[in-house]
Amino acid sequence: MSIFFKSTRTFLPNLLSLSVLAALQTVHAAEPAPDSQLPVIVVTASRAPEAINTVPASISVINKDQIQQSPVNELPNLLRQDASLNIVSSGGYGQQTSIFTRGTESKHTLVLLDGVRINNATSSAAGINFLDTTDIGQIEVLKGPASVQYGSDAVGGVIQLISAKPTKQNLFTTVEGGENGLYKAILGADLVKDDAYLQIRGQKLSTDGSPVTTTAKEDSGYDQKGYSVKGGIDNDQYALSLEARGNQGKSEYVTGSDYDTPASQDFNNRLLNLKGRYTIAPDLNVNLRVSQFVDKLDQNESTDYVHSDQKEADLNIRWGFAPHQNVLFGVTSNKADAKALSTDFLGNQISFDHDARSTGYYLQHQYQDAIFSTQAGVRVEDSRQFGTHTTGQLAGRIQVLPTTSVYANVGTAFRAPNAFELFSTTYTVSNPNLKPEESTSYEIGVNQQIVKGLDANLAVYRTNIDDLITLIYNPATFKSQNQNVAKTKLTGAEAGLKWKLDSGWFASGSYAYVQPIKEGQDGSSDSELLRRPRQTLTASAGLQLAQYGFSAELVSKSQAKEYDDSYPTSGYAIGNLRGYWQALPNVRLFANVENFTDRKYATALANAPFAGFGSLSQYLAPRRQASLGITLNY
């Protein structure tokens, strides 16, 4: 990388501080940023637009301003601001990342992109470390079961990325660069005429990275490039849109017994999404989605690969049959093709090619008026692999006082076995008789407006998961097999405060506590689940004006258990700084510092010494990342 980017390690933080001081000197001349009095609209909880304060469940939103403040900020970093999520990365950019929502397993959070399932068919996990957020306008985080709406994997919750639809003509370019050889360039165009629109984006990101483990001897870099194209027409009578996007690149990492051997992999994901709506009558409309998501990961030091190809079609009808009431009936057909090839240390190779098919039928009823909001639903999933499975949900919210609402949510969910669990790999034995994991969740919560501009929320929940798929080791064969043997019970509470003044000052904080317990088997005692810190605290504060703004963020987590009790992952607290300045109507400058104290801390255990052999190795979070950027609108 250029000398400029390498020298910014000391230059950029100082420049950000000077920019904030300069903004403070002109505070008397600034105007507050426009702030709509309308509530935030979300779609994930019921598959239809509704005000967030009427949803009978816990849901949070990462808005467009937060996403666009730093184009180089990857999706895992954005999600860490939600205290209910524990995002565990095996290093920095492009490294394997897991989502633990409310203490559930990393396979228990469904990730959607404009309604398209991103969780792959091979491992049930979503490769959020390879997703780009360039054209994303809103991220919704729904906590709690959602299998009625979306089928498998939505046990702990759903994270949906929603692309922004253009509303005016625009041509822009954004460039951001910083420490560790990091840069990102974006070119975009929005075309709008009457009720038709076209949105085009192209982007490229590259970074030298940093060491991803405590034993790594060199940096692990990351390079990617991608595009997105979305066009359509949207009016009161009908809507039709076609979306195509792709992202590909190379991610470096470390492997070997001591996790110090450099390696790399190529990734390539592509999405096609055709959506349509036709309004038959004011209270009756039909919605259709046909999509495909292809996710490929190929190793460069071997012939190993993991490929997933998911095709899905969803058709539903929403009927407002009475005042304040509607029913939704739909059917979803999913065909997933999972392929993988793995090689053991002796050179032996095992592969599989698995074709999974399922059809889900769902029915949902909603009632909403000024006082009550209810949601009840049922889903019957018919799978070629495990037969028929039924889930249900019953939820309601009541406005007990003008400033106080209370909600309750009870639901069941499931996760179908994935290809890695069903079939043999180099170190496991196949088990075609696996059943879906099942969960039952209970939640109650309250939202309270203390005074104008100051809101509080509190929620408590319990989730019981049965038939949890667990690896059981057989010393006779030196291999393991996945079996439905484990049970977990997750008990937790979440609390939050949000404060915002008309003058632009704001502050927020959230706290989450979870007790993640795996029930003992065959007389053994209960144990704590791995990589779930019991306590998480997040906070942010700053000033948001039309001309400029700045903010500080805090993320803090307690200690988490690891697979070796002698080496738990220590708790940590890190801070981020952000600032922007609208220098001209068509020129916006911004600056960001992630981990501004340059704290070195571990995110997870990579390798533990055993009987005097091997080295202790822990995955490391990225070091400080300061960056400057500019957006030019034409």
Short mmCIF file of C-alpha atoms in Angstrom, two decimals, residues 308-518:
data_model
loop_
_atom_site.label_atom_id
_atom_site.label_comp_id
_atom_site.label_asym_id
_atom_site.label_seq_id
_atom_site.Cartn_x
_atom_site.Cartn_y
_atom_site.Cartn_z
CA SER A 308 -24.23 -23.37 -1.29
CA ASP A 309 -26.98 -22.56 -3.79
CA GLN A 310 -30.43 -21.65 -2.45
CA LYS A 311 -33.49 -21.02 -4.61
CA GLU A 312 -36.67 -19.81 -2.95
CA ALA A 313 -40.15 -18.73 -4.00
CA ASP A 314 -42.67 -17.09 -1.69
CA LEU A 315 -46.29 -16.22 -2.48
CA ASN A 316 -48.65 -14.64 0.03
CA ILE A 317 -51.98 -12.83 0.23
CA ARG A 318 -52.77 -10.17 2.83
CA TRP A 319 -56.44 -9.38 3.43
CA GLY A 320 -57.72 -6.61 5.66
CA PHE A 321 -61.07 -8.28 6.21
CA ALA A 322 -62.26 -5.95 9.01
CA PRO A 323 -61.32 -2.61 10.58
CA HIS A 324 -57.92 -2.91 12.35
CA GLN A 325 -57.57 -6.59 11.34
CA ASN A 326 -55.77 -8.49 8.60
CA VAL A 327 -54.77 -12.04 7.83
CA LEU A 328 -51.72 -13.21 5.92
CA PHE A 329 -51.62 -16.58 4.20
CA GLY A 330 -48.58 -17.72 2.29
CA VAL A 331 -46.46 -20.56 0.99
CA THR A 332 -42.68 -20.73 0.68
CA SER A 333 -40.79 -23.27 -1.42
CA ASN A 334 -37.07 -23.70 -0.78
CA LYS A 335 -34.52 -25.79 -2.70
CA ALA A 336 -30.98 -25.81 -1.32
CA ASP A 337 -27.95 -27.49 -2.87
CA ALA A 338 -24.95 -27.92 -0.54
CA LYS A 339 -21.56 -29.14 -1.76
CA ALA A 340 -18.27 -29.51 0.12
CA LEU A 341 -14.87 -31.15 -0.17
CA SER A 342 -12.51 -31.50 2.80
CA THR A 343 -9.02 -32.97 3.19
CA ASP A 344 -7.50 -34.36 6.41
CA PHE A 345 -3.83 -34.13 7.47
CA LEU A 346 -3.09 -37.47 5.74
CA GLY A 347 -4.42 -36.24 2.42
CA ASN A 348 -7.67 -38.24 2.55
CA GLN A 349 -10.64 -36.43 0.98
CA ILE A 350 -14.36 -36.63 1.69
CA SER A 351 -17.06 -34.80 -0.24
CA PHE A 352 -20.83 -34.53 -0.29
CA ASP A 353 -23.50 -33.08 -2.57
CA HIS A 354 -26.77 -32.63 -0.69
CA ASP A 355 -30.07 -31.48 -2.15
CA ALA A 356 -32.62 -30.33 0.45
CA ARG A 357 -36.18 -29.31 -0.31
CA SER A 358 -38.94 -27.96 1.91
CA THR A 359 -42.29 -26.21 1.61
CA GLY A 360 -43.72 -24.01 4.33
CA TYR A 361 -47.36 -22.96 4.74
CA TYR A 362 -48.00 -20.04 7.10
CA LEU A 363 -51.05 -18.21 8.42
CA GLN A 364 -50.90 -15.03 10.50
CA HIS A 365 -53.57 -12.77 12.03
CA GLN A 366 -52.98 -9.18 13.20
CA TYR A 367 -55.13 -6.72 15.11
CA GLN A 368 -53.98 -3.11 15.58
CA ASP A 369 -55.73 -0.06 16.98
CA ALA A 370 -54.72 2.81 19.27
CA ILE A 371 -54.70 0.56 22.35
CA PHE A 372 -54.10 -3.05 21.31
CA SER A 373 -51.71 -4.76 18.90
CA THR A 374 -51.80 -8.54 18.57
CA GLN A 375 -50.11 -11.07 16.31
CA ALA A 376 -50.89 -14.78 16.12
CA GLY A 377 -49.61 -17.28 13.61
CA VAL A 378 -48.89 -20.88 12.72
CA ARG A 379 -46.57 -22.50 10.19
CA VAL A 380 -46.42 -26.06 8.87
CA GLU A 381 -43.07 -26.97 7.31
CA ASP A 382 -42.94 -30.03 5.09
CA SER A 383 -39.37 -31.22 4.50
CA ARG A 384 -38.17 -34.08 2.35
CA GLN A 385 -35.46 -34.74 4.95
CA PHE A 386 -37.26 -34.65 8.34
CA GLY A 387 -40.98 -34.69 7.51
CA THR A 388 -43.56 -32.23 8.85
CA HIS A 389 -42.88 -29.69 11.59
CA THR A 390 -45.30 -27.16 13.10
CA THR A 391 -44.50 -23.89 14.89
CA GLY A 392 -46.69 -21.19 16.38
CA GLN A 393 -46.67 -17.69 17.87
CA LEU A 394 -48.97 -15.59 20.06
CA ALA A 395 -47.98 -12.01 20.91
CA GLY A 396 -49.66 -8.81 22.04
CA ARG A 397 -48.97 -5.23 23.10
CA ILE A 398 -51.26 -2.94 25.08
CA GLN A 399 -50.96 0.83 25.57
CA VAL A 400 -51.84 0.89 29.28
CA LEU A 401 -51.08 4.63 29.59
CA PRO A 402 -50.35 7.34 27.00
CA THR A 403 -46.64 6.95 27.77
CA THR A 404 -46.52 3.27 28.75
CA SER A 405 -46.97 0.07 26.75
CA VAL A 406 -46.51 -3.56 27.79
CA TYR A 407 -46.05 -6.57 25.52
CA ALA A 408 -45.78 -10.35 25.76
CA ASN A 409 -44.55 -12.83 23.16
CA VAL A 410 -44.71 -16.64 23.21
CA GLY A 411 -43.49 -18.71 20.30
CA THR A 412 -41.87 -21.90 19.08
CA ALA A 413 -39.13 -22.22 16.48
CA PHE A 414 -36.89 -24.82 14.87
CA ARG A 415 -33.61 -25.34 13.01
CA ALA A 416 -33.31 -28.10 10.45
CA PRO A 417 -30.06 -30.14 10.37
CA ASN A 418 -27.54 -28.83 7.84
CA ALA A 419 -25.38 -30.77 5.41
CA PHE A 420 -22.25 -30.73 7.60
CA GLU A 421 -24.24 -32.35 10.42
CA LEU A 422 -25.96 -34.96 8.25
CA PHE A 423 -22.96 -36.16 6.24
CA SER A 424 -19.44 -37.37 6.96
CA THR A 425 -16.49 -35.02 6.95
CA THR A 426 -12.82 -35.81 7.51
CA TYR A 427 -13.35 -35.97 11.28
CA THR A 428 -17.04 -36.85 11.69
CA VAL A 429 -19.38 -39.75 10.90
CA SER A 430 -22.66 -39.17 9.07
CA ASN A 431 -26.04 -39.30 10.82
CA PRO A 432 -28.97 -39.14 8.34
CA ASN A 433 -31.47 -39.62 11.20
CA LEU A 434 -30.99 -36.21 12.81
CA LYS A 435 -34.14 -34.31 13.77
CA PRO A 436 -34.68 -30.54 13.84
CA GLU A 437 -33.74 -28.63 16.96
CA GLU A 438 -36.84 -27.19 18.68
CA SER A 439 -37.30 -24.17 20.93
CA THR A 440 -39.98 -22.51 23.03
CA SER A 441 -39.56 -18.87 24.05
CA TYR A 442 -41.38 -16.60 26.50
CA GLU A 443 -40.88 -12.83 26.73
CA ILE A 444 -42.49 -9.88 28.47
CA GLY A 445 -41.43 -6.26 28.12
CA VAL A 446 -42.36 -2.66 28.80
CA ASN A 447 -41.64 0.59 26.95
CA GLN A 448 -41.87 3.84 28.90
CA GLN A 449 -41.57 7.46 27.87
CA ILE A 450 -40.15 9.13 30.98
CA VAL A 451 -40.29 12.69 29.63
CA LYS A 452 -40.31 14.07 26.12
CA GLY A 453 -37.14 12.89 24.40
CA LEU A 454 -36.27 10.29 27.06
CA ASP A 455 -37.48 6.70 26.57
CA ALA A 456 -36.74 3.50 28.47
CA ASN A 457 -37.33 -0.18 27.71
CA LEU A 458 -37.09 -3.38 29.72
CA ALA A 459 -37.54 -7.01 28.68
CA VAL A 460 -37.11 -10.41 30.33
CA TYR A 461 -37.16 -13.72 28.48
CA ARG A 462 -36.66 -17.47 28.71
CA THR A 463 -35.80 -19.82 25.83
CA ASN A 464 -35.72 -23.62 26.13
CA ILE A 465 -34.09 -25.58 23.29
CA ASP A 466 -34.52 -29.35 22.93
CA ASP A 467 -32.86 -31.90 20.63
CA LEU A 468 -29.81 -29.65 20.28
CA ILE A 469 -27.43 -31.21 17.77
CA THR A 470 -24.13 -31.95 19.51
CA LEU A 471 -20.89 -33.70 18.48
CA ILE A 472 -20.36 -36.91 20.46
CA TYR A 473 -16.81 -38.32 20.39
CA ASN A 474 -16.24 -42.06 19.96
CA PRO A 475 -12.77 -43.06 21.28
CA ALA A 476 -12.96 -46.40 19.45
CA THR A 477 -13.09 -44.78 16.02
CA PHE A 478 -11.35 -41.48 16.90
CA LYS A 479 -14.26 -39.72 15.21
CA SER A 480 -17.35 -37.83 16.31
CA GLN A 481 -20.99 -37.97 15.29
CA ASN A 482 -23.72 -35.35 15.52
CA GLN A 483 -26.65 -36.44 17.68
CA ASN A 484 -29.85 -34.85 19.09
CA VAL A 485 -28.87 -35.15 22.74
CA ALA A 486 -28.46 -31.73 24.34
CA LYS A 487 -30.87 -29.27 25.96
CA THR A 488 -30.28 -25.64 26.83
CA LYS A 489 -32.11 -23.04 28.89
CA LEU A 490 -31.42 -19.37 28.30
CA THR A 491 -32.68 -16.80 30.79
CA GLY A 492 -32.01 -13.13 30.30
CA ALA A 493 -32.99 -9.50 30.65
CA GLU A 494 -32.38 -6.37 28.58
CA ALA A 495 -32.73 -2.71 29.49
CA GLY A 496 -32.18 0.46 27.51
CA LEU A 497 -32.39 4.26 27.62
CA LYS A 498 -32.62 6.70 24.69
CA TRP A 499 -32.37 10.46 25.06
CA LYS A 500 -32.64 13.01 22.26
CA LEU A 501 -33.11 16.78 22.32
CA ASP A 502 -34.48 19.03 19.59
CA SER A 503 -31.10 20.79 19.63
CA GLY A 504 -29.45 17.65 18.21
CA TRP A 505 -27.79 16.25 21.34
CA PHE A 506 -28.42 12.55 21.94
CA ALA A 507 -27.34 9.68 24.15
CA SER A 508 -28.32 6.03 24.46
CA GLY A 509 -27.32 3.01 26.45
CA SER A 510 -28.33 -0.64 26.59
CA TYR A 511 -27.52 -3.49 28.93
CA ALA A 512 -28.08 -7.20 28.35
CA TYR A 513 -27.71 -10.11 30.76
CA VAL A 514 -28.03 -13.76 29.80
CA GLN A 515 -27.55 -16.99 31.70
CA PRO A 516 -26.68 -19.54 28.98
CA ILE A 517 -26.97 -23.03 30.51
CA LYS A 518 -26.53 -26.43 28.91
#
